[in-house]
């Protein structure tokens, strides 16, 4: 494993080879199924899950990944922490470190929150979603899911559309970095007002013309909690509807949670809809990918 980073904050910090090493290890864990890692690399170590924003997939998969590696975890959730009394994110993290945790997994609204914490603590920090800037463990698990689906090490030759509320999506930003590093051609699709100008990537407002030429669509949730505004024609223009799905033979991803009936039709969202629906495979890959990251940084 060539990557010597102490933290896991952005895929921009990793080379393609670094990503592939972690992905190969994640694949090993996926092939091993639900087994606990016999070497218990996290034995006697406690990982703090500091989640100041809500989560289902990321938090639970970090907890399961830690347990499978023989470690323990403690969860500190925004609504029940002393952040409600005004304690800062960095102070919260420093207090967790003072209790002896071996690493801090952080999700927060602050765009630079994980970087700020990393400057102030001596233990590894893992970015589990920061504001709208990044969600690198999600992008790595998406890459694991796709490379396994296509049966190859890289994504060269694949054209991937990321569709929806790009402006508020940390998943999109991390995936542009990760997927292009692995050789994929990425197009961001959405209404003009939800397509940021500062992302170095091809963009389009015409989903149908892009869909004809891609091997993967990654549908994104409209983030109403971040004040995203969409028109009444959003589903017709940007949804993976039954009609669009009927003519599409590529792979379907969604990082979750889904707005069924808006960005993706109910039937299309169900994994039985197609052998190329990888939405729950992404979730399974999430545990293995986070095992690889935790083992490398802390094991
Ligand atoms: N994909 C993702 O980050 O989901 P959660 O918000 O449920 O963790």
PDB file of C-alpha atoms and ligand atoms in Angstrom:
ATOM      1  CA  UNK A   1       0.000   0.000   0.000  1.00  0.00           C
ATOM      2  CA  UNK A   2       1.934   3.089  -1.199  1.00  0.00           C
ATOM      3  CA  UNK A   3      -0.444   5.671   0.276  1.00  0.00           C
ATOM      4  CA  UNK A   4       1.050   7.060   3.480  1.00  0.00           C
ATOM      5  CA  UNK A   5      -1.640   9.638   4.336  1.00  0.00           C
ATOM      6  CA  UNK A   6      -2.475   9.909   8.026  1.00  0.00           C
ATOM      7  CA  UNK A   7      -6.071  11.019   7.360  1.00  0.00           C
ATOM      8  CA  UNK A   8      -8.731  10.229   4.736  1.00  0.00           C
ATOM      9  CA  UNK A   9     -10.111  13.646   3.823  1.00  0.00           C
ATOM     10  CA  UNK A  10     -10.359  13.821   0.014  1.00  0.00           C
ATOM     11  CA  UNK A  11      -9.701  11.508  -2.938  1.00  0.00           C
ATOM     12  CA  UNK A  12      -7.558  14.341  -4.315  1.00  0.00           C
ATOM     13  CA  UNK A  13      -4.919  13.216  -1.774  1.00  0.00           C
ATOM     14  CA  UNK A  14      -4.694   9.719  -3.306  1.00  0.00           C
ATOM     15  CA  UNK A  15      -3.113   8.576  -6.570  1.00  0.00           C
ATOM     16  CA  UNK A  16      -4.908   6.142  -8.869  1.00  0.00           C
ATOM     17  CA  UNK A  17      -2.632   3.395  -7.512  1.00  0.00           C
ATOM     18  CA  UNK A  18      -3.540   4.329  -3.916  1.00  0.00           C
ATOM     19  CA  UNK A  19      -7.233   4.116  -4.769  1.00  0.00           C
ATOM     20  CA  UNK A  20      -6.781   0.759  -6.493  1.00  0.00           C
ATOM     21  CA  UNK A  21      -4.926  -0.690  -3.487  1.00  0.00           C
ATOM     22  CA  UNK A  22      -7.769   0.245  -1.143  1.00  0.00           C
ATOM     23  CA  UNK A  23     -10.324  -1.032  -3.674  1.00  0.00           C
ATOM     24  CA  UNK A  24      -8.541  -4.378  -3.960  1.00  0.00           C
ATOM     25  CA  UNK A  25      -8.581  -4.722  -0.196  1.00  0.00           C
ATOM     26  CA  UNK A  26     -12.288  -3.823  -0.143  1.00  0.00           C
ATOM     27  CA  UNK A  27     -12.883  -6.491  -2.794  1.00  0.00           C
ATOM     28  CA  UNK A  28     -11.081  -9.005  -0.592  1.00  0.00           C
ATOM     29  CA  UNK A  29     -13.433  -8.150   2.282  1.00  0.00           C
ATOM     30  CA  UNK A  30     -16.455  -8.421  -0.053  1.00  0.00           C
ATOM     31  CA  UNK A  31     -15.319 -11.854  -1.222  1.00  0.00           C
ATOM     32  CA  UNK A  32     -14.928 -12.918   2.408  1.00  0.00           C
ATOM     33  CA  UNK A  33     -18.615 -12.144   2.990  1.00  0.00           C
ATOM     34  CA  UNK A  34     -19.827 -11.280   6.474  1.00  0.00           C
ATOM     35  CA  UNK A  35     -16.821 -12.832   8.238  1.00  0.00           C
ATOM     36  CA  UNK A  36     -15.021 -11.058  11.020  1.00  0.00           C
ATOM     37  CA  UNK A  37     -11.404 -10.377  10.056  1.00  0.00           C
ATOM     38  CA  UNK A  38      -9.440 -13.134  11.848  1.00  0.00           C
ATOM     39  CA  UNK A  39      -6.421 -10.898  12.518  1.00  0.00           C
ATOM     40  CA  UNK A  40      -8.633  -8.313  14.326  1.00  0.00           C
ATOM     41  CA  UNK A  41      -6.489  -5.331  13.260  1.00  0.00           C
ATOM     42  CA  UNK A  42      -8.594  -2.947  15.370  1.00  0.00           C
ATOM     43  CA  UNK A  43      -8.481  -5.105  18.535  1.00  0.00           C
ATOM     44  CA  UNK A  44      -8.650  -2.939  21.679  1.00  0.00           C
ATOM     45  CA  UNK A  45      -9.182   0.195  19.564  1.00  0.00           C
ATOM     46  CA  UNK A  46     -12.263   2.415  19.766  1.00  0.00           C
ATOM     47  CA  UNK A  47     -13.341   4.528  16.797  1.00  0.00           C
ATOM     48  CA  UNK A  48     -15.475   7.646  17.347  1.00  0.00           C
ATOM     49  CA  UNK A  49     -18.314   8.243  14.909  1.00  0.00           C
ATOM     50  CA  UNK A  50     -18.899  11.990  15.214  1.00  0.00           C
ATOM     51  CA  UNK A  51     -22.046  12.576  13.164  1.00  0.00           C
ATOM     52  CA  UNK A  52     -23.361  16.128  13.369  1.00  0.00           C
ATOM     53  CA  UNK A  53     -25.684  15.460  10.401  1.00  0.00           C
ATOM     54  CA  UNK A  54     -28.083  12.530  10.044  1.00  0.00           C
ATOM     55  CA  UNK A  55     -26.995   9.311   8.383  1.00  0.00           C
ATOM     56  CA  UNK A  56     -28.220   5.763   7.872  1.00  0.00           C
ATOM     57  CA  UNK A  57     -25.720   4.100   5.513  1.00  0.00           C
ATOM     58  CA  UNK A  58     -22.438   5.793   6.374  1.00  0.00           C
ATOM     59  CA  UNK A  59     -22.701   5.647  10.165  1.00  0.00           C
ATOM     60  CA  UNK A  60     -23.998   2.088  10.367  1.00  0.00           C
ATOM     61  CA  UNK A  61     -21.432   0.819   7.865  1.00  0.00           C
ATOM     62  CA  UNK A  62     -18.553   2.408   9.798  1.00  0.00           C
ATOM     63  CA  UNK A  63     -19.864   0.771  12.976  1.00  0.00           C
ATOM     64  CA  UNK A  64     -20.134  -2.633  11.283  1.00  0.00           C
ATOM     65  CA  UNK A  65     -16.744  -2.225   9.582  1.00  0.00           C
ATOM     66  CA  UNK A  66     -15.104  -1.409  12.926  1.00  0.00           C
ATOM     67  CA  UNK A  67     -16.706  -4.423  14.585  1.00  0.00           C
ATOM     68  CA  UNK A  68     -15.688  -6.764  11.750  1.00  0.00           C
ATOM     69  CA  UNK A  69     -12.096  -5.617  12.253  1.00  0.00           C
ATOM     70  CA  UNK A  70     -12.296  -6.489  15.939  1.00  0.00           C
ATOM     71  CA  UNK A  71     -12.677  -2.939  17.271  1.00  0.00           C
ATOM     72  CA  UNK A  72     -15.334  -1.016  19.124  1.00  0.00           C
ATOM     73  CA  UNK A  73     -17.042   2.264  18.360  1.00  0.00           C
ATOM     74  CA  UNK A  74     -18.722   5.142  20.125  1.00  0.00           C
ATOM     75  CA  UNK A  75     -21.354   7.265  18.394  1.00  0.00           C
ATOM     76  CA  UNK A  76     -21.777  10.961  19.113  1.00  0.00           C
ATOM     77  CA  UNK A  77     -24.753  12.429  17.276  1.00  0.00           C
ATOM     78  CA  UNK A  78     -25.345  16.120  16.672  1.00  0.00           C
ATOM     79  CA  UNK A  79     -28.738  16.405  18.307  1.00  0.00           C
ATOM     80  CA  UNK A  80     -27.638  14.768  21.570  1.00  0.00           C
ATOM     81  CA  UNK A  81     -24.128  16.200  21.881  1.00  0.00           C
ATOM     82  CA  UNK A  82     -22.971  19.316  23.724  1.00  0.00           C
ATOM     83  CA  UNK A  83     -22.765  21.060  20.338  1.00  0.00           C
ATOM     84  CA  UNK A  84     -26.330  22.082  21.230  1.00  0.00           C
ATOM     85  CA  UNK A  85     -24.771  24.133  24.084  1.00  0.00           C
ATOM     86  CA  UNK A  86     -22.361  25.876  21.722  1.00  0.00           C
ATOM     87  CA  UNK A  87     -19.332  23.560  21.797  1.00  0.00           C
ATOM     88  CA  UNK A  88     -17.374  23.776  18.554  1.00  0.00           C
ATOM     89  CA  UNK A  89     -16.732  20.862  16.216  1.00  0.00           C
ATOM     90  CA  UNK A  90     -12.983  20.974  16.891  1.00  0.00           C
ATOM     91  CA  UNK A  91     -13.456  21.099  20.684  1.00  0.00           C
ATOM     92  CA  UNK A  92     -15.827  18.148  20.422  1.00  0.00           C
ATOM     93  CA  UNK A  93     -13.247  16.160  18.455  1.00  0.00           C
ATOM     94  CA  UNK A  94     -10.432  17.081  20.868  1.00  0.00           C
ATOM     95  CA  UNK A  95     -12.541  15.837  23.782  1.00  0.00           C
ATOM     96  CA  UNK A  96     -13.102  12.521  22.003  1.00  0.00           C
ATOM     97  CA  UNK A  97      -9.359  12.222  21.439  1.00  0.00           C
ATOM     98  CA  UNK A  98      -8.748  12.953  25.139  1.00  0.00           C
ATOM     99  CA  UNK A  99     -10.925   9.936  25.941  1.00  0.00           C
ATOM    100  CA  UNK A 100      -8.502   7.750  23.998  1.00  0.00           C
ATOM    101  CA  UNK A 101     -10.223   6.999  20.703  1.00  0.00           C
ATOM    102  CA  UNK A 102      -7.959   5.656  17.947  1.00  0.00           C
ATOM    103  CA  UNK A 103      -9.642   7.551  15.109  1.00  0.00           C
ATOM    104  CA  UNK A 104     -12.454   9.998  14.379  1.00  0.00           C
ATOM    105  CA  UNK A 105     -15.010   9.530  11.604  1.00  0.00           C
ATOM    106  CA  UNK A 106     -16.730  12.869  11.058  1.00  0.00           C
ATOM    107  CA  UNK A 107     -19.823  14.072   9.216  1.00  0.00           C
ATOM    108  CA  UNK A 108     -20.590  17.761   9.514  1.00  0.00           C
ATOM    109  CA  UNK A 109     -22.168  20.746   7.815  1.00  0.00           C
ATOM    110  CA  UNK A 110     -18.900  22.714   7.896  1.00  0.00           C
ATOM    111  CA  UNK A 111     -17.202  22.580   4.482  1.00  0.00           C
ATOM    112  CA  UNK A 112     -13.714  22.356   6.033  1.00  0.00           C
ATOM    113  CA  UNK A 113     -14.741  20.591   9.250  1.00  0.00           C
ATOM    114  CA  UNK A 114     -12.697  17.371   8.806  1.00  0.00           C
ATOM    115  CA  UNK A 115      -9.598  19.384   7.786  1.00  0.00           C
ATOM    116  CA  UNK A 116     -10.002  21.669  10.833  1.00  0.00           C
ATOM    117  CA  UNK A 117     -10.227  18.641  13.124  1.00  0.00           C
ATOM    118  CA  UNK A 118      -7.215  17.006  11.461  1.00  0.00           C
ATOM    119  CA  UNK A 119      -5.132  20.099  12.282  1.00  0.00           C
ATOM    120  CA  UNK A 120      -5.934  19.783  15.976  1.00  0.00           C
ATOM    121  CA  UNK A 121      -5.852  16.064  16.804  1.00  0.00           C
ATOM    122  CA  UNK A 122      -3.158  13.414  16.672  1.00  0.00           C
ATOM    123  CA  UNK A 123      -5.364  10.508  15.587  1.00  0.00           C
ATOM    124  CA  UNK A 124      -6.528   9.719  12.015  1.00  0.00           C
ATOM    125  CA  UNK A 125      -9.579  11.642  10.805  1.00  0.00           C
ATOM    126  CA  UNK A 126     -11.930  10.217   8.159  1.00  0.00           C
ATOM    127  CA  UNK A 127     -14.265  12.497   6.218  1.00  0.00           C
ATOM    128  CA  UNK A 128     -17.722  10.881   6.225  1.00  0.00           C
ATOM    129  CA  UNK A 129     -19.349  13.830   4.426  1.00  0.00           C
ATOM    130  CA  UNK A 130     -18.498  17.512   4.836  1.00  0.00           C
ATOM    131  CA  UNK A 131     -21.015  20.180   3.833  1.00  0.00           C
ATOM    132  CA  UNK A 132     -21.264  20.182   0.050  1.00  0.00           C
ATOM    133  CA  UNK A 133     -17.513  19.699  -0.527  1.00  0.00           C
ATOM    134  CA  UNK A 134     -16.849  15.992  -0.278  1.00  0.00           C
ATOM    135  CA  UNK A 135     -17.873  12.467   0.659  1.00  0.00           C
ATOM    136  CA  UNK A 136     -14.751  10.511  -0.313  1.00  0.00           C
ATOM    137  CA  UNK A 137     -15.627   7.168   1.301  1.00  0.00           C
ATOM    138  CA  UNK A 138     -18.873   7.178  -0.724  1.00  0.00           C
ATOM    139  CA  UNK A 139     -16.959   7.835  -3.940  1.00  0.00           C
ATOM    140  CA  UNK A 140     -14.499   5.044  -3.159  1.00  0.00           C
ATOM    141  CA  UNK A 141     -17.312   2.563  -2.488  1.00  0.00           C
ATOM    142  CA  UNK A 142     -18.991   3.642  -5.737  1.00  0.00           C
ATOM    143  CA  UNK A 143     -15.753   2.892  -7.571  1.00  0.00           C
ATOM    144  CA  UNK A 144     -15.532  -0.518  -5.875  1.00  0.00           C
ATOM    145  CA  UNK A 145     -19.130  -1.273  -6.900  1.00  0.00           C
ATOM    146  CA  UNK A 146     -18.569  -0.269 -10.525  1.00  0.00           C
ATOM    147  CA  UNK A 147     -15.211  -1.972 -11.063  1.00  0.00           C
ATOM    148  CA  UNK A 148     -16.631  -5.214  -9.655  1.00  0.00           C
ATOM    149  CA  UNK A 149     -19.723  -4.835 -11.832  1.00  0.00           C
ATOM    150  CA  UNK A 150     -17.628  -4.369 -14.974  1.00  0.00           C
ATOM    151  CA  UNK A 151     -15.042  -6.948 -13.884  1.00  0.00           C
ATOM    152  CA  UNK A 152     -12.017  -4.731 -14.395  1.00  0.00           C
ATOM    153  CA  UNK A 153      -9.540  -2.694 -12.354  1.00  0.00           C
ATOM    154  CA  UNK A 154     -10.158   0.704 -13.945  1.00  0.00           C
ATOM    155  CA  UNK A 155     -13.131   2.530 -15.451  1.00  0.00           C
ATOM    156  CA  UNK A 156     -11.463   3.520 -18.706  1.00  0.00           C
ATOM    157  CA  UNK A 157     -13.933   3.319 -21.578  1.00  0.00           C
ATOM    158  CA  UNK A 158     -16.919   3.931 -19.281  1.00  0.00           C
ATOM    159  CA  UNK A 159     -19.037   7.072 -19.624  1.00  0.00           C
ATOM    160  CA  UNK A 160     -20.857   7.953 -16.401  1.00  0.00           C
ATOM    161  CA  UNK A 161     -23.659  10.500 -15.981  1.00  0.00           C
ATOM    162  CA  UNK A 162     -24.175  11.979 -12.509  1.00  0.00           C
ATOM    163  CA  UNK A 163     -27.671  13.412 -12.574  1.00  0.00           C
ATOM    164  CA  UNK A 164     -29.618  15.789 -10.369  1.00  0.00           C
ATOM    165  CA  UNK A 165     -28.887  18.312  -7.646  1.00  0.00           C
ATOM    166  CA  UNK A 166     -25.157  18.607  -8.345  1.00  0.00           C
ATOM    167  CA  UNK A 167     -24.793  21.968  -6.601  1.00  0.00           C
ATOM    168  CA  UNK A 168     -25.561  20.541  -3.158  1.00  0.00           C
ATOM    169  CA  UNK A 169     -23.966  17.138  -3.715  1.00  0.00           C
ATOM    170  CA  UNK A 170     -20.747  16.254  -1.924  1.00  0.00           C
ATOM    171  CA  UNK A 171     -21.125  12.790  -3.488  1.00  0.00           C
ATOM    172  CA  UNK A 172     -20.920  14.287  -6.996  1.00  0.00           C
ATOM    173  CA  UNK A 173     -17.838  16.347  -6.157  1.00  0.00           C
ATOM    174  CA  UNK A 174     -15.933  13.369  -4.721  1.00  0.00           C
ATOM    175  CA  UNK A 175     -17.059  11.125  -7.558  1.00  0.00           C
ATOM    176  CA  UNK A 176     -15.800  13.523 -10.219  1.00  0.00           C
ATOM    177  CA  UNK A 177     -12.357  13.229  -8.608  1.00  0.00           C
ATOM    178  CA  UNK A 178     -12.477   9.466  -8.073  1.00  0.00           C
ATOM    179  CA  UNK A 179     -14.135   8.302 -11.287  1.00  0.00           C
ATOM    180  CA  UNK A 180     -11.963  10.450 -13.546  1.00  0.00           C
ATOM    181  CA  UNK A 181      -8.848   9.257 -11.685  1.00  0.00           C
ATOM    182  CA  UNK A 182      -9.896   5.721 -12.638  1.00  0.00           C
ATOM    183  CA  UNK A 183     -10.222   6.726 -16.307  1.00  0.00           C
ATOM    184  CA  UNK A 184     -13.997   7.259 -16.660  1.00  0.00           C
ATOM    185  CA  UNK A 185     -15.547  10.018 -18.728  1.00  0.00           C
ATOM    186  CA  UNK A 186     -17.997  11.868 -16.427  1.00  0.00           C
ATOM    187  CA  UNK A 187     -20.861  14.183 -17.412  1.00  0.00           C
ATOM    188  CA  UNK A 188     -22.812  16.148 -14.806  1.00  0.00           C
ATOM    189  CA  UNK A 189     -26.493  16.554 -15.721  1.00  0.00           C
ATOM    190  CA  UNK A 190     -29.102  18.783 -14.112  1.00  0.00           C
ATOM    191  CA  UNK A 191     -31.012  22.036 -14.330  1.00  0.00           C
ATOM    192  CA  UNK A 192     -28.681  24.967 -15.017  1.00  0.00           C
ATOM    193  CA  UNK A 193     -29.291  26.461 -11.563  1.00  0.00           C
ATOM    194  CA  UNK A 194     -28.127  23.210  -9.918  1.00  0.00           C
ATOM    195  CA  UNK A 195     -24.964  22.810 -12.032  1.00  0.00           C
ATOM    196  CA  UNK A 196     -22.015  24.525 -10.318  1.00  0.00           C
ATOM    197  CA  UNK A 197     -19.535  26.323 -12.549  1.00  0.00           C
ATOM    198  CA  UNK A 198     -16.511  25.529 -10.371  1.00  0.00           C
ATOM    199  CA  UNK A 199     -16.380  21.750 -10.982  1.00  0.00           C
ATOM    200  CA  UNK A 200     -13.878  20.697 -13.626  1.00  0.00           C
ATOM    201  CA  UNK A 201     -16.181  18.420 -15.622  1.00  0.00           C
ATOM    202  CA  UNK A 202     -18.401  18.291 -18.716  1.00  0.00           C
ATOM    203  CA  UNK A 203     -22.004  19.365 -17.982  1.00  0.00           C
ATOM    204  CA  UNK A 204     -25.377  19.074 -19.709  1.00  0.00           C
ATOM    205  CA  UNK A 205     -28.983  20.102 -19.124  1.00  0.00           C
ATOM    206  CA  UNK A 206     -30.272  17.477 -21.608  1.00  0.00           C
ATOM    207  CA  UNK A 207     -30.603  14.152 -19.770  1.00  0.00           C
ATOM    208  CA  UNK A 208     -32.092  12.237 -22.729  1.00  0.00           C
ATOM    209  CA  UNK A 209     -29.237  12.992 -25.091  1.00  0.00           C
ATOM    210  CA  UNK A 210     -26.649  12.077 -22.434  1.00  0.00           C
ATOM    211  CA  UNK A 211     -28.481   8.864 -21.477  1.00  0.00           C
ATOM    212  CA  UNK A 212     -28.066   7.508 -25.029  1.00  0.00           C
ATOM    213  CA  UNK A 213     -24.296   7.475 -24.632  1.00  0.00           C
ATOM    214  CA  UNK A 214     -23.556   6.396 -21.059  1.00  0.00           C
ATOM    215  CA  UNK A 215     -22.895   3.017 -19.467  1.00  0.00           C
ATOM    216  CA  UNK A 216     -23.769   4.207 -15.941  1.00  0.00           C
ATOM    217  CA  UNK A 217     -26.216   6.689 -14.441  1.00  0.00           C
ATOM    218  CA  UNK A 218     -25.786   7.856 -10.867  1.00  0.00           C
ATOM    219  CA  UNK A 219     -29.008   9.514  -9.747  1.00  0.00           C
ATOM    220  CA  UNK A 220     -28.775  12.075  -6.948  1.00  0.00           C
ATOM    221  CA  UNK A 221     -31.276  13.197  -4.364  1.00  0.00           C
ATOM    222  CA  UNK A 222     -32.686  16.700  -4.558  1.00  0.00           C
ATOM    223  CA  UNK A 223     -31.467  18.123  -1.228  1.00  0.00           C
ATOM    224  CA  UNK A 224     -34.503  20.053  -0.030  1.00  0.00           C
ATOM    225  CA  UNK A 225     -32.908  20.352   3.430  1.00  0.00           C
ATOM    226  CA  UNK A 226     -30.196  22.503   1.794  1.00  0.00           C
ATOM    227  CA  UNK A 227     -32.857  24.683   0.161  1.00  0.00           C
ATOM    228  CA  UNK A 228     -32.660  23.174  -3.334  1.00  0.00           C
ATOM    229  CA  UNK A 229     -35.455  24.510  -5.531  1.00  0.00           C
ATOM    230  CA  UNK A 230     -36.716  22.520  -8.509  1.00  0.00           C
ATOM    231  CA  UNK A 231     -39.539  23.151 -10.993  1.00  0.00           C
ATOM    232  CA  UNK A 232     -42.634  21.019 -11.397  1.00  0.00           C
ATOM    233  CA  UNK A 233     -41.109  19.537 -14.569  1.00  0.00           C
ATOM    234  CA  UNK A 234     -38.061  18.185 -12.658  1.00  0.00           C
ATOM    235  CA  UNK A 235     -39.123  14.511 -12.800  1.00  0.00           C
ATOM    236  CA  UNK A 236     -39.983  14.766 -16.503  1.00  0.00           C
ATOM    237  CA  UNK A 237     -36.658  16.380 -17.382  1.00  0.00           C
ATOM    238  CA  UNK A 238     -34.224  14.784 -14.938  1.00  0.00           C
ATOM    239  CA  UNK A 239     -35.901  11.754 -13.349  1.00  0.00           C
ATOM    240  CA  UNK A 240     -34.970   8.162 -14.163  1.00  0.00           C
ATOM    241  CA  UNK A 241     -38.567   7.424 -15.065  1.00  0.00           C
ATOM    242  CA  UNK A 242     -40.088   4.127 -16.165  1.00  0.00           C
ATOM    243  CA  UNK A 243     -39.972   5.396 -19.770  1.00  0.00           C
ATOM    244  CA  UNK A 244     -36.291   6.280 -19.694  1.00  0.00           C
ATOM    245  CA  UNK A 245     -35.482   3.057 -17.823  1.00  0.00           C
ATOM    246  CA  UNK A 246     -37.226   0.970 -20.517  1.00  0.00           C
ATOM    247  CA  UNK A 247     -34.574   1.935 -23.064  1.00  0.00           C
ATOM    248  CA  UNK A 248     -31.525   2.000 -20.792  1.00  0.00           C
ATOM    249  CA  UNK A 249     -29.244  -1.042 -20.470  1.00  0.00           C
ATOM    250  CA  UNK A 250     -26.496   0.472 -18.313  1.00  0.00           C
ATOM    251  CA  UNK A 251     -25.832   0.339 -14.577  1.00  0.00           C
ATOM    252  CA  UNK A 252     -27.929   2.364 -12.122  1.00  0.00           C
ATOM    253  CA  UNK A 253     -26.499   3.880  -8.948  1.00  0.00           C
ATOM    254  CA  UNK A 254     -27.947   6.083  -6.230  1.00  0.00           C
ATOM    255  CA  UNK A 255     -26.017   6.894  -3.041  1.00  0.00           C
ATOM    256  CA  UNK A 256     -29.258   7.211  -1.040  1.00  0.00           C
ATOM    257  CA  UNK A 257     -31.430   8.275   0.557  1.00  0.00           C
ATOM    258  CA  UNK A 258     -33.780   8.315  -2.451  1.00  0.00           C
ATOM    259  CA  UNK A 259     -36.743  10.565  -3.213  1.00  0.00           C
ATOM    260  CA  UNK A 260     -38.836   7.840  -4.890  1.00  0.00           C
ATOM    261  CA  UNK A 261     -41.086   9.315  -7.530  1.00  0.00           C
ATOM    262  CA  UNK A 262     -38.902  12.390  -8.036  1.00  0.00           C
ATOM    263  CA  UNK A 263     -35.349  11.657  -9.215  1.00  0.00           C
ATOM    264  CA  UNK A 264     -36.100   7.948  -9.626  1.00  0.00           C
ATOM    265  CA  UNK A 265     -39.386   6.160 -10.249  1.00  0.00           C
ATOM    266  CA  UNK A 266     -40.550   3.677  -7.643  1.00  0.00           C
ATOM    267  CA  UNK A 267     -40.228   0.622  -9.895  1.00  0.00           C
ATOM    268  CA  UNK A 268     -36.807   1.662 -11.178  1.00  0.00           C
ATOM    269  CA  UNK A 269     -35.504   2.102  -7.626  1.00  0.00           C
ATOM    270  CA  UNK A 270     -36.303  -1.500  -6.684  1.00  0.00           C
ATOM    271  CA  UNK A 271     -33.289  -3.769  -7.092  1.00  0.00           C
ATOM    272  CA  UNK A 272     -35.468  -6.444  -8.764  1.00  0.00           C
ATOM    273  CA  UNK A 273     -36.019  -3.990 -11.635  1.00  0.00           C
ATOM    274  CA  UNK A 274     -32.751  -4.870 -13.315  1.00  0.00           C
ATOM    275  CA  UNK A 275     -29.559  -6.912 -12.774  1.00  0.00           C
ATOM    276  CA  UNK A 276     -27.813  -3.603 -13.438  1.00  0.00           C
ATOM    277  CA  UNK A 277     -29.504  -1.863 -10.487  1.00  0.00           C
ATOM    278  CA  UNK A 278     -26.509  -1.579  -8.109  1.00  0.00           C
ATOM    279  CA  UNK A 279     -28.134   0.577  -5.428  1.00  0.00           C
ATOM    280  CA  UNK A 280     -27.970  -2.003  -2.637  1.00  0.00           C
ATOM    281  CA  UNK A 281     -24.631  -3.342  -3.904  1.00  0.00           C
ATOM    282  CA  UNK A 282     -23.305   0.144  -3.168  1.00  0.00           C
ATOM    283  CA  UNK A 283     -24.459  -0.245   0.431  1.00  0.00           C
ATOM    284  CA  UNK A 284     -22.799  -3.660   0.756  1.00  0.00           C
ATOM    285  CA  UNK A 285     -19.597  -2.286  -0.770  1.00  0.00           C
ATOM    286  CA  UNK A 286     -19.745   0.499   1.814  1.00  0.00           C
ATOM    287  CA  UNK A 287     -18.926  -1.811   4.718  1.00  0.00           C
ATOM    288  CA  UNK A 288     -15.994  -3.463   2.904  1.00  0.00           C
ATOM    289  CA  UNK A 289     -14.622  -0.147   1.644  1.00  0.00           C
ATOM    290  CA  UNK A 290     -14.732   1.378   5.109  1.00  0.00           C
ATOM    291  CA  UNK A 291     -13.030  -1.745   6.493  1.00  0.00           C
ATOM    292  CA  UNK A 292     -10.199  -1.172   4.008  1.00  0.00           C
ATOM    293  CA  UNK A 293      -9.849   2.484   5.015  1.00  0.00           C
ATOM    294  CA  UNK A 294      -9.983   1.800   8.766  1.00  0.00           C
ATOM    295  CA  UNK A 295      -7.527  -1.097   8.503  1.00  0.00           C
ATOM    296  CA  UNK A 296      -5.073   0.987   6.505  1.00  0.00           C
ATOM    297  CA  UNK A 297      -5.204   4.094   8.706  1.00  0.00           C
ATOM    298  CA  UNK A 298      -5.675   2.599  12.148  1.00  0.00           C
ATOM    299  CA  UNK A 299      -5.185  -1.187  12.032  1.00  0.00           C
TER     300      UNK A 299
HETATM  301  N1  LIG B   1     -24.932   7.861   1.059  1.00  0.00           N
HETATM  302  C1  LIG B   1     -24.994   8.395   2.281  1.00  0.00           C
HETATM  303  O1  LIG B   1     -24.124   9.164   2.690  1.00  0.00           O
HETATM  304  O2  LIG B   1     -26.083   8.016   3.016  1.00  0.00           O
HETATM  305  P1  LIG B   1     -26.319   8.419   4.525  1.00  0.00           P
HETATM  306  O3  LIG B   1     -26.569   9.918   4.553  1.00  0.00           O
HETATM  307  O4  LIG B   1     -27.516   7.645   4.972  1.00  0.00           O
HETATM  308  O5  LIG B   1     -25.093   8.088   5.286  1.00  0.00           O
END
